[in-house]
XYZ file of C-alpha atoms in Angstrom:
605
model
C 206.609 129.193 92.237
C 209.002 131.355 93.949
C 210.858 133.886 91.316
C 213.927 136.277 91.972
C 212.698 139.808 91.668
C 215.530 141.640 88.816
C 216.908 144.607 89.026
C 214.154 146.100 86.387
C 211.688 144.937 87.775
C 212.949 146.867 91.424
C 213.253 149.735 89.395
C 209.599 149.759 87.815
C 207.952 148.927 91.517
C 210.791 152.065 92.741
C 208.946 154.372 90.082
C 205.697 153.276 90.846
C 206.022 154.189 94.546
C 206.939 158.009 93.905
C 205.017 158.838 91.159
C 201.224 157.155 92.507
C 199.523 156.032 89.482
C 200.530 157.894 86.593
C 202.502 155.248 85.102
C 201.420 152.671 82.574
C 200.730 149.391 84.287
C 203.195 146.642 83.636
C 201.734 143.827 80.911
C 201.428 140.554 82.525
C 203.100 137.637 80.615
C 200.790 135.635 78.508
C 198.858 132.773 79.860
C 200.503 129.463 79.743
C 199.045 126.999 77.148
C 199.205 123.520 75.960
C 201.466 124.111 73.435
C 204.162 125.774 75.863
C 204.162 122.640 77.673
C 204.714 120.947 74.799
C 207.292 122.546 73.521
C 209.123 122.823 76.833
C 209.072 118.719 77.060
C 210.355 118.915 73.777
C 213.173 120.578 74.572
C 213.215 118.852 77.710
C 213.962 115.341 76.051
C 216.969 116.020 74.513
C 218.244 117.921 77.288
C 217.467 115.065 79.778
C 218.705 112.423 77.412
C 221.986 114.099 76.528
C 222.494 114.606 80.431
C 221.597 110.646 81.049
C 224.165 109.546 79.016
C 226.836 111.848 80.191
C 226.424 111.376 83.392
C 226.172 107.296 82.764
C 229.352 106.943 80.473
C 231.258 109.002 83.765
C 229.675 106.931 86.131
C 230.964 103.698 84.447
C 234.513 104.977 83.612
C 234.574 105.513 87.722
C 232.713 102.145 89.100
C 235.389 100.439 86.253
C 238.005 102.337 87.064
C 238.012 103.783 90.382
C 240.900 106.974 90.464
C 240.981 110.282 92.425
C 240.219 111.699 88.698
C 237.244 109.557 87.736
C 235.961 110.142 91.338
C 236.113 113.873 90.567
C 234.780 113.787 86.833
C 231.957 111.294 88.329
C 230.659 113.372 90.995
C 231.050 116.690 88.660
C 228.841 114.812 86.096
C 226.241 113.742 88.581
C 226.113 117.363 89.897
C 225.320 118.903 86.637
C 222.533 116.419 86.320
C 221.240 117.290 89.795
C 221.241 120.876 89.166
C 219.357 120.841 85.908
C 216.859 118.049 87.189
C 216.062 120.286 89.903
C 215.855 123.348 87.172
C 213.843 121.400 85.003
C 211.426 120.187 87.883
C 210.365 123.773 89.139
C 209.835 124.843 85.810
C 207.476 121.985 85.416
C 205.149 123.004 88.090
C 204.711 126.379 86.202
C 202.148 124.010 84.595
C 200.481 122.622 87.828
C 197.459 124.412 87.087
C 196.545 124.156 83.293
C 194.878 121.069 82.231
C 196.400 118.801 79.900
C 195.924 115.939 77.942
C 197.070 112.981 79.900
C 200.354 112.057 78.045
C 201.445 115.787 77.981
C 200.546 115.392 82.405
C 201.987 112.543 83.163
C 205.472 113.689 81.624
C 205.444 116.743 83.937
C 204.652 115.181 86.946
C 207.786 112.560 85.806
C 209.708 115.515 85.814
C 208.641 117.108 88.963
C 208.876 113.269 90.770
C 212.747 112.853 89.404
C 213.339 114.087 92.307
C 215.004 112.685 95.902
C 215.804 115.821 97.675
C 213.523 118.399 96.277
C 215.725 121.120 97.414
C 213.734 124.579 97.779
C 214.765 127.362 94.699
C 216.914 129.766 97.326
C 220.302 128.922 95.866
C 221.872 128.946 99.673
C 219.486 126.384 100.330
C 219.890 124.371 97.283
C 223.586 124.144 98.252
C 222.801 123.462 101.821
C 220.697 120.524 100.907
C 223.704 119.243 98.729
C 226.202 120.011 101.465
C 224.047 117.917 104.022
C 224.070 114.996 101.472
C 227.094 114.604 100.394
C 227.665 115.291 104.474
C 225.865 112.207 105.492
C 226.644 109.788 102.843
C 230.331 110.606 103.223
C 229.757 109.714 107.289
C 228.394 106.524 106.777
C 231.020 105.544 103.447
C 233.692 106.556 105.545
C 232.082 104.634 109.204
C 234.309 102.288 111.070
C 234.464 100.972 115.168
C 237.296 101.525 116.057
C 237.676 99.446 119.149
C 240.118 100.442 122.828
C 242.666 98.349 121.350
C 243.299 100.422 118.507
C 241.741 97.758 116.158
C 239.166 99.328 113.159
C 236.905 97.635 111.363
C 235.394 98.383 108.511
C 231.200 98.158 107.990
C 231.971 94.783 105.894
C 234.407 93.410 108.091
C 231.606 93.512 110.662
C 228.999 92.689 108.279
C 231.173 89.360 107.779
C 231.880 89.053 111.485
C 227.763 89.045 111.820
C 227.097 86.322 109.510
C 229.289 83.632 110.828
C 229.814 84.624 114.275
C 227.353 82.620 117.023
C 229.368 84.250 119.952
C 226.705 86.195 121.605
C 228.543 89.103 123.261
C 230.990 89.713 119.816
C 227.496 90.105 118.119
C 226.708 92.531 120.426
C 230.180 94.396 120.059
C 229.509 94.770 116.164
C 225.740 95.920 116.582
C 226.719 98.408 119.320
C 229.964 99.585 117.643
C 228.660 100.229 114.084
C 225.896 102.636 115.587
C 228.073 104.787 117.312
C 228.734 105.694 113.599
C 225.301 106.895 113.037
C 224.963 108.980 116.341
C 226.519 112.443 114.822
C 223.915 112.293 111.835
C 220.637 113.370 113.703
C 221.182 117.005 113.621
C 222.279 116.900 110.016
C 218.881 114.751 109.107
C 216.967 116.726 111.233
C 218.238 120.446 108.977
C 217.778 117.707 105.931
C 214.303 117.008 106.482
C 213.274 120.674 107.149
C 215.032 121.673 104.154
C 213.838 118.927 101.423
C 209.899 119.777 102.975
C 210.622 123.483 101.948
C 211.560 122.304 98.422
C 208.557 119.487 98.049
C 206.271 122.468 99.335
C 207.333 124.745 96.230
C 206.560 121.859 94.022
C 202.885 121.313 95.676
C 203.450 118.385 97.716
C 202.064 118.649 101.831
C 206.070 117.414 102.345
C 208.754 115.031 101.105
C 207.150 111.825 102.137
C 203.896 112.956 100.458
C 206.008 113.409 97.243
C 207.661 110.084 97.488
C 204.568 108.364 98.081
C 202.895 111.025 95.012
C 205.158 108.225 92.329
C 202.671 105.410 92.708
C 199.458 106.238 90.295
C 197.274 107.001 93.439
C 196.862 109.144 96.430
C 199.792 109.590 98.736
C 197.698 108.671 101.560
C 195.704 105.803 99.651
C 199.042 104.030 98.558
C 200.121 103.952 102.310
C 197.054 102.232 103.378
C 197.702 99.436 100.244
C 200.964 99.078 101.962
C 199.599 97.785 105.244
C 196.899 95.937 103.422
C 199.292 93.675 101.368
C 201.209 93.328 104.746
C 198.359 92.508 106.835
C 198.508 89.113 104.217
C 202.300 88.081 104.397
C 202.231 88.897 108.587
C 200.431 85.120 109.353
C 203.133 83.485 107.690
C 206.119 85.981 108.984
C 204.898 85.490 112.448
C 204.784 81.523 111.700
C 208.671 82.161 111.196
C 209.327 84.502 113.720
C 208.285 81.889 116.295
C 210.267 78.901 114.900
C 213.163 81.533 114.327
C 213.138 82.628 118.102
C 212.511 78.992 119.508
C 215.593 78.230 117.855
C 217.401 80.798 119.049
C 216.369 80.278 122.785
C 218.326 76.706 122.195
C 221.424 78.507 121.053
C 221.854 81.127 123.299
C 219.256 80.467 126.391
C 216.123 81.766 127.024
C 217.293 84.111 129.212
C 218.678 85.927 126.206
C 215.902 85.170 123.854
C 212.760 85.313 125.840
C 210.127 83.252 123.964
C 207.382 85.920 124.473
C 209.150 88.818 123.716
C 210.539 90.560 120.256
C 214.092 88.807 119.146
C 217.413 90.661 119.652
C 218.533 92.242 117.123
C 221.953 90.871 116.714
C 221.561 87.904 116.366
C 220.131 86.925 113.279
C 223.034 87.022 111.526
C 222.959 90.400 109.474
C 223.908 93.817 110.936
C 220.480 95.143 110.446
C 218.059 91.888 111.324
C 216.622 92.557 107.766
C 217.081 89.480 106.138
C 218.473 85.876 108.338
C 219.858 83.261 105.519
C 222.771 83.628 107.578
C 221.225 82.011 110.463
C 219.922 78.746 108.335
C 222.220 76.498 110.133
C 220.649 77.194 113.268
C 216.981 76.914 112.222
C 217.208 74.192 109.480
C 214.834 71.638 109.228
C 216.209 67.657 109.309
C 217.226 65.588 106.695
C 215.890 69.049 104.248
C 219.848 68.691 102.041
C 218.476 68.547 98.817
C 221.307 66.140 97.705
C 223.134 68.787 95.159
C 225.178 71.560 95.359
C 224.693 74.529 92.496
C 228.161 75.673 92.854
C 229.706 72.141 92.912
C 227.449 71.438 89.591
C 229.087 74.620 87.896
C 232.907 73.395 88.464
C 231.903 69.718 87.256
C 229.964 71.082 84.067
C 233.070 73.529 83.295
C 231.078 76.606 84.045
C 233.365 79.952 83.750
C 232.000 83.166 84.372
C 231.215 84.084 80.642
C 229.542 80.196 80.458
C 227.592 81.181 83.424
C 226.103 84.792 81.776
C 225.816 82.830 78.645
C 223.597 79.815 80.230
C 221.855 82.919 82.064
C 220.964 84.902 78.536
C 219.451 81.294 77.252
C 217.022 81.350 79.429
C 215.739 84.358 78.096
C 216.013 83.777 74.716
C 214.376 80.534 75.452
C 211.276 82.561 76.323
C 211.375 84.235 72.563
C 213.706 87.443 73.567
C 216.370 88.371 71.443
C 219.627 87.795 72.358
C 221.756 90.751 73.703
C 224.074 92.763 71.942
C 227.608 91.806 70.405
C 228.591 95.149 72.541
C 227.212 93.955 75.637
C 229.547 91.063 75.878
C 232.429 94.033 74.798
C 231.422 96.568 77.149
C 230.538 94.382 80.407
C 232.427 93.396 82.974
C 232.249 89.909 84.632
C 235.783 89.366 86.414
C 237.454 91.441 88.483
C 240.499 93.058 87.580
C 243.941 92.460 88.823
C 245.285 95.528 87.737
C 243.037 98.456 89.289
C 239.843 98.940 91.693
C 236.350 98.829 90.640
C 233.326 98.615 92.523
C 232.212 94.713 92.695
C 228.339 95.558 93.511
C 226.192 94.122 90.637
C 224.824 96.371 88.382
C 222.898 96.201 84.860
C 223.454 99.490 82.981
C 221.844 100.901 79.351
C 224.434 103.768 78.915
C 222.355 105.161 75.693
C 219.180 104.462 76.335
C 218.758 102.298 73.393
C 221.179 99.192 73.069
C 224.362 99.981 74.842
C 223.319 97.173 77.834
C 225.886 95.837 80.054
C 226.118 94.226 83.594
C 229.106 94.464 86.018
C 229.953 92.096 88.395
C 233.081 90.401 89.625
C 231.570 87.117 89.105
C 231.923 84.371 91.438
C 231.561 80.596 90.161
C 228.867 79.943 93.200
C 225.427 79.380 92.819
C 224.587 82.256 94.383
C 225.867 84.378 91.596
C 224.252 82.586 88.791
C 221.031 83.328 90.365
C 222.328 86.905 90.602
C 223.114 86.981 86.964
C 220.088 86.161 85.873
C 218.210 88.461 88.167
C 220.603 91.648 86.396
C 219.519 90.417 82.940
C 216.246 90.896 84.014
C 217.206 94.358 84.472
C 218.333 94.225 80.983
C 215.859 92.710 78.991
C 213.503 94.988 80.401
C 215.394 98.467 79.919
C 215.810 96.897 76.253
C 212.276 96.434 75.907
C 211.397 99.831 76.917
C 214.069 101.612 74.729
C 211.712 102.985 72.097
C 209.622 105.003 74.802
C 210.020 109.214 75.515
C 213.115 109.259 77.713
C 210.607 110.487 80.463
C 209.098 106.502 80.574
C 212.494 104.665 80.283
C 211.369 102.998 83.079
C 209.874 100.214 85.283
C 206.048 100.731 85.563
C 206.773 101.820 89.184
C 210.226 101.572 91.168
C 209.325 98.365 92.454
C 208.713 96.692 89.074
C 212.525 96.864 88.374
C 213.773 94.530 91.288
C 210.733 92.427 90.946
C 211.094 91.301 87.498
C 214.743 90.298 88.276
C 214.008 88.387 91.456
C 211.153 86.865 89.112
C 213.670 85.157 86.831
C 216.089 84.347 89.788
C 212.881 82.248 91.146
C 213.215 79.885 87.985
C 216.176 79.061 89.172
C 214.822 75.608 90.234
C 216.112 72.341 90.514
C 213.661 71.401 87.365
C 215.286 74.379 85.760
C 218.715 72.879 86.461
C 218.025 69.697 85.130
C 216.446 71.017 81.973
C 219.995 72.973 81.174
C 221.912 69.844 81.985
C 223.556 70.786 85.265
C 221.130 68.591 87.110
C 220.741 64.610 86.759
C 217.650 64.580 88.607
C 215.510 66.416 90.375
C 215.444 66.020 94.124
C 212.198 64.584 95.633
C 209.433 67.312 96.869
C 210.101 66.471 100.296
C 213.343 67.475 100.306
C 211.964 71.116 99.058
C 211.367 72.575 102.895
C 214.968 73.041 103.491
C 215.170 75.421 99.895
C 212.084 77.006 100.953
C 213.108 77.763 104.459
C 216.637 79.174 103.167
C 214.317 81.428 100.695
C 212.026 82.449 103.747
C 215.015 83.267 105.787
C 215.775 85.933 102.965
C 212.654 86.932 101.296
C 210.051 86.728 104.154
C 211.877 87.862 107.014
C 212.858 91.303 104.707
C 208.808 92.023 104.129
C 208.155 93.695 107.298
C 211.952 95.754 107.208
C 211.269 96.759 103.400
C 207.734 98.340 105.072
C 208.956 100.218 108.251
C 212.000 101.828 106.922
C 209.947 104.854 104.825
C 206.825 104.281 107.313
C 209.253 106.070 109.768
C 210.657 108.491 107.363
C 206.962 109.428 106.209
C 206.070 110.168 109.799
C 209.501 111.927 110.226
C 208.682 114.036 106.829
C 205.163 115.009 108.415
C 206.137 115.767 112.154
C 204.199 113.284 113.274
C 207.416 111.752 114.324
C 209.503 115.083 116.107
C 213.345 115.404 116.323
C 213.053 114.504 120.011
C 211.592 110.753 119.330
C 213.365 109.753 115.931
C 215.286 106.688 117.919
C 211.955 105.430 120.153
C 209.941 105.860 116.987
C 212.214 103.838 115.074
C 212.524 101.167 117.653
C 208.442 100.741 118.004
C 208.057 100.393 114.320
C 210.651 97.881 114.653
C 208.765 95.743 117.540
C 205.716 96.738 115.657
C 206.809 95.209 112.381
C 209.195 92.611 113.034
C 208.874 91.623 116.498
C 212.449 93.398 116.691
C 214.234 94.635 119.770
C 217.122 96.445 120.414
C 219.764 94.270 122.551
C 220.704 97.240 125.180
C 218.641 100.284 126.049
C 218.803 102.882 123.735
C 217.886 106.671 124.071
C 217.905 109.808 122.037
C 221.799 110.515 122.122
C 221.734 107.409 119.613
C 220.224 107.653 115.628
C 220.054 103.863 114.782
C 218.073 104.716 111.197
C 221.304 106.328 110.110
C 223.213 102.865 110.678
C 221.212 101.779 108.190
C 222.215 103.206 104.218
C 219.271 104.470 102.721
C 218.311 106.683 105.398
C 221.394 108.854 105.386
C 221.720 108.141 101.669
C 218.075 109.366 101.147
C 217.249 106.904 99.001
C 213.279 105.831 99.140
C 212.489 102.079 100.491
C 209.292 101.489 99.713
C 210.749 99.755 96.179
C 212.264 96.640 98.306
C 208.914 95.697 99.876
C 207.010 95.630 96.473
C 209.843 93.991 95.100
C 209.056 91.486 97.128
C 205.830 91.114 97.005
C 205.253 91.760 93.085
C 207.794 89.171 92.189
C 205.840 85.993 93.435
C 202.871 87.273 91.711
C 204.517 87.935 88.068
C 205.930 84.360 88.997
C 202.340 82.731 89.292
C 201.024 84.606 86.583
C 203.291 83.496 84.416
C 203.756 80.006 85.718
C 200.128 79.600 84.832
C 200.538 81.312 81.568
C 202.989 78.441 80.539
C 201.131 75.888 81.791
C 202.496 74.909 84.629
C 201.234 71.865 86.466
C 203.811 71.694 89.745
C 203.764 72.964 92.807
C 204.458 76.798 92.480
C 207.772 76.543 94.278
C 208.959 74.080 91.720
C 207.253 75.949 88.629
C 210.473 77.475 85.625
C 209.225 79.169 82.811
C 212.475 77.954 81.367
C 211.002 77.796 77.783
C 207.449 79.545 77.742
C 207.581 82.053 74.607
C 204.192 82.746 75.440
C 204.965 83.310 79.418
C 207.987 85.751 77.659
C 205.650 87.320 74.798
C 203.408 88.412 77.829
C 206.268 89.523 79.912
C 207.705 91.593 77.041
C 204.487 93.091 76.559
C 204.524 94.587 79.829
C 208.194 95.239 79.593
C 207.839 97.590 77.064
C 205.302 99.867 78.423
C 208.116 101.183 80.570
C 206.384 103.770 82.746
C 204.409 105.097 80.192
C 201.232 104.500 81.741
C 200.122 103.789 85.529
C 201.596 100.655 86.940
C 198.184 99.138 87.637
C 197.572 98.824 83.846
C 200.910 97.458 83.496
C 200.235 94.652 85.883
C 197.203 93.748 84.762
C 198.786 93.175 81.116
C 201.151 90.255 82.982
C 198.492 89.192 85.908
C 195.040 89.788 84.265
C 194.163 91.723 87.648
C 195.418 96.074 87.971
C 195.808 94.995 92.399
C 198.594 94.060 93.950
C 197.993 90.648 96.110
C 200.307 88.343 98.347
C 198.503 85.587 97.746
C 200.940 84.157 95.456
C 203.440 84.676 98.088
C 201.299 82.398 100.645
C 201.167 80.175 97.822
C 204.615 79.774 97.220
C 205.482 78.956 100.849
C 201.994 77.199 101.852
C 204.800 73.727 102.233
C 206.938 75.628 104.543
C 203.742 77.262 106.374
C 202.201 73.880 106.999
C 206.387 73.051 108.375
C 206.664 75.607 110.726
C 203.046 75.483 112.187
C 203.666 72.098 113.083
C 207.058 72.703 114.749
C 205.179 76.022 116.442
C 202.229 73.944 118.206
C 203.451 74.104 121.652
C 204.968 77.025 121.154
C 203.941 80.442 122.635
C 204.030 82.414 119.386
C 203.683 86.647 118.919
C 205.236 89.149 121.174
């Protein structure tokens, strides 16, 4: 670790140089021990919780009440937590070398992982790396096309424009016009990148994508090699949707736009990045597949409000054996949107103290879709409550994709049987009328896999210079073709940056935690579909009522982070590997679907 050199210390070596060696020598500072790191993650603790909550009681005045002054206190808060993260996380790696007992180890290298930007301990470069941040994210925040009439449009007004649109060349207008946004980013990223490898160097990584990957209980280069493994499982029934997905748009727009043995367009699957394409369902919907019922037509005839609809949510848990939430939760939360002021709509599920203080906001809409949502943010809940007695350090998900997964793994129990058990539904559809749900699922869930992959895959070869300045855009676009069977709808070239169009590039925040997300979720589903008993198909499988499905969830709840994730999955699954299986497994009706629709179809690209 790099240290500044003080003025005594210039003044000793200064006296040293004249005088040869008639002075004393200097005493070297004691050899760490154990019990200095013990003491410093003492201290540590308190510091980091006190600086948690601070920052997390600004950050909700400001999403809740969004003001030039709560902006200002917001971002002041999160820069004090910044600074003393990266503080805290250099003076952790003073301890790289001594061994430790394992608890002692895995806080430091917690500490050391916190993390994003490891900026390098030059203070001009710490600010430079914070300049370049704010920098980018401010570009893309602030984005718009403005178009020759004068007319600007906003990222969601295209975003909208994208999903409902089947006019090929205003597609094409919103996909071309948004990345002009992204253009003026590459030489930023590129100073970024440099920069953050400088800082992830001082802490004893080979570079920034080496320390990302560093998070997951295994070698960096082991965990990316998982990563294509669990792929290399989902890709047979992605490329079984890719093909009915493209034959279907050849039909819309002409196979003269959508060649059927090339990669797809990228505009026109209905979302501005081609990540997920439930917007496209209309298009690629199988016959007669209307399930007969409408969630969001069911709410309104049942009387559902929004607080009814968090309420029927929190029963599900605490029809699994959790205890219900807090009376402050249902103080503190907010579930409408104001009339009065702004606040930022996003779903969220906070724990501002780190013990009970649990709250969700949303500005709930009576739809289906929401109540799915709801439930999927009290999974966020549940398990930050069941992890609330840990060490700060391992108040949280086993890894980063745990967190997402174990919401999305409630959402999935969403199910017509599900319905009906709460009253909503009179009776459950027939199973034949289940490939037009699981279609509009695959159009979301399946279609993301190979985008939640490639997004840090380029960014790890970026971090490493395998990927140089000079090829970020033809880079991105072969992982893309690679991946997704992707293309870009007009040439591209190096004066464009299309991975900046995309948030969490030029917001720097890690990807990886989408596609295990979406992997892990299916298998914490089956596990605990067969821990309940379950004797339907998995698809139609709601643990709606399983205390021992919940008392097995909770257990690996509250391990929080505390040890490696593997362990933690194996206390849910019974096995320490990740697997798709349960993904295949899930969709194996909709596979058998779309092979038969495929069979005289030229498939791949």
């Amino acid at each position: 670790m790099k240290t500044k050199l003080t003025l005594s210390a210039l003044m000793v070596a200064s006296a040293l140089a004249l005088t040869g060696c008639q002075q004393e020598k200097v005493s070297s500072p004691a050899p760490l021990t154990e019990k200095d790191a013990e003491q410093f993650l003492t201290k540590v603790e308190t510091e980091l919780l006190n600086l948690n909550v601070e920052s997390g009681q600004a950050q909700w005045i400001y999403a809740n009440f969004i003001t030039h002054d709560t902006a200002n206190l917001a971002a002041q808060a999160n820069q004090k937590f910044t600074e003393a993260v990266v503080s805290l996380a250099n003076e952790a790696a003073k301890f790289d070398s001594l061994e430790l007992n394992a608890d002692n180890r895995r806080k430091l290298d917690i500490l050391k992982l916190a993390l994003t930007l490891p900026a390098p301990q030059d203070p001009v470069k710490t600010a430079r790396v914070s300049e370049l941040a704010a920098e980018l994210d401010g570009m893309y925040g602030k984005g718009k096309y403005c178009k020759d009439d004068g007319q600007c449009l906003s990222l969601g007004d295209m975003t909208a424009k994208m999903a409902t649109s089947r006019d090929y060349n205003e597609l094409l207008d919103m996909w071309q016009g948004w990345r002009e946004v992204s253009k003026p980013m590459r030489d930023l990223y590129k100073e970024q990148v440099v920069l953050t490898n400088e800082g992830a160097k001082e802490l004893g990584y080979a570079d920034t994508g080496a320390m990302w990957r560093s998070k997951y209980d295994m070698p960096a280069d082991d965990f990316a090699k998982e990563l294509d493994c669990i792929w290399g499982q989902v890709k047979p029934l992605y490329d079984s949707l890719h093909c009915h997905v493209r034959a279907k748009l050849g039909e819309k727009y002409g196979t003269d736009k959508v060649p059927q043995d090339k990669p797809i367009p990228a505009h026109l699957l209905g979302n501005m990045w081609a990540q997920t394409w439930g917007n496209i369902y209309d298009l690629v919907a199988p016959e007669n597949a209307d399930p007969g019922y409408d969630v969001t037509e069911l709410l309104a005839d049942h009387n559902y409000d929004e607080i009814k609809m968090v309420k029927g949510a929190e029963k599900f848990f605490t029809s699994m054996g959790f205890a219900p939430l807090p009376e402050t939760f249902w103080e503190r939360s907010l579930f409408t949107k104001p009339r009065d002021r702004d606040v930022q709509c996003h779903a969220s599920a906070w724990n501002i103290d780190f013990k009970d203080d649990l709250r969700i906001k949303m500005c709930i809409q009576r739809t289906g879709e929401e109540f799915a949502v709801i439930h999927h943010e009290l999974g966020h809940n549940f398990y930050q409550r069941a992890y609330n007695n840990l060490p700060v350090f391992y108040q949280d998900s086993a890894n980063d994709g745990f967190h997402e997964a174990i919401g999305d793994t409630i959402a999935l129990s969403v199910t017509p049987g599900y319905l009906k058990e709460i009253g909503l539904l009179d009776k459950v559809p027939d199973e034949s009328k289940d490939i037009g749900l699981l279609m509009r699922m695959a159009l979301d869930k399946i279609a993301f896999i190979p985008f939640g992959l490639l997004v840090d895959q380029w960014r790890w070869k970026v971090f490493s210079g395998e990927i140089k300045p000079e090829q970020y855009n033809q880079a991105w676009w072969e992982l893309r073709e690679k991946y997704q069977g992707i293309t870009a709808p007009i040439a591209r070239t190096e004066a464009d940056f299309d991975p900046g169009a995309k948030y969490h590039v030029p917001g720097n925040v890690p990807y990886t935690r989408y596609f295990l997300a979406h992997i892990l979720q299916f298998q914490f589903h089956k596990a605990m579909c067969d821990i309940s008993g379950n004797k339907e198909s998995i698809h139609r499988c709601s643990v709606y009522g399983s205390e021992e499905a919940g008392k097995r969830l909770n257990e690996m709840l509250a391990m929080g982070s505390s040890r490696p994730w593997q362990e933690a999955l194996a206390k849910l699954t019974g096995s320490n590997e990740m697997d798709a299986n349960a993904v295949l497994d899930y969709f194996a009706p909709l596979k058998a679907y779309l092979d038969e629709q495929n069979k005289d179809r030229q498939c791949g690209w």
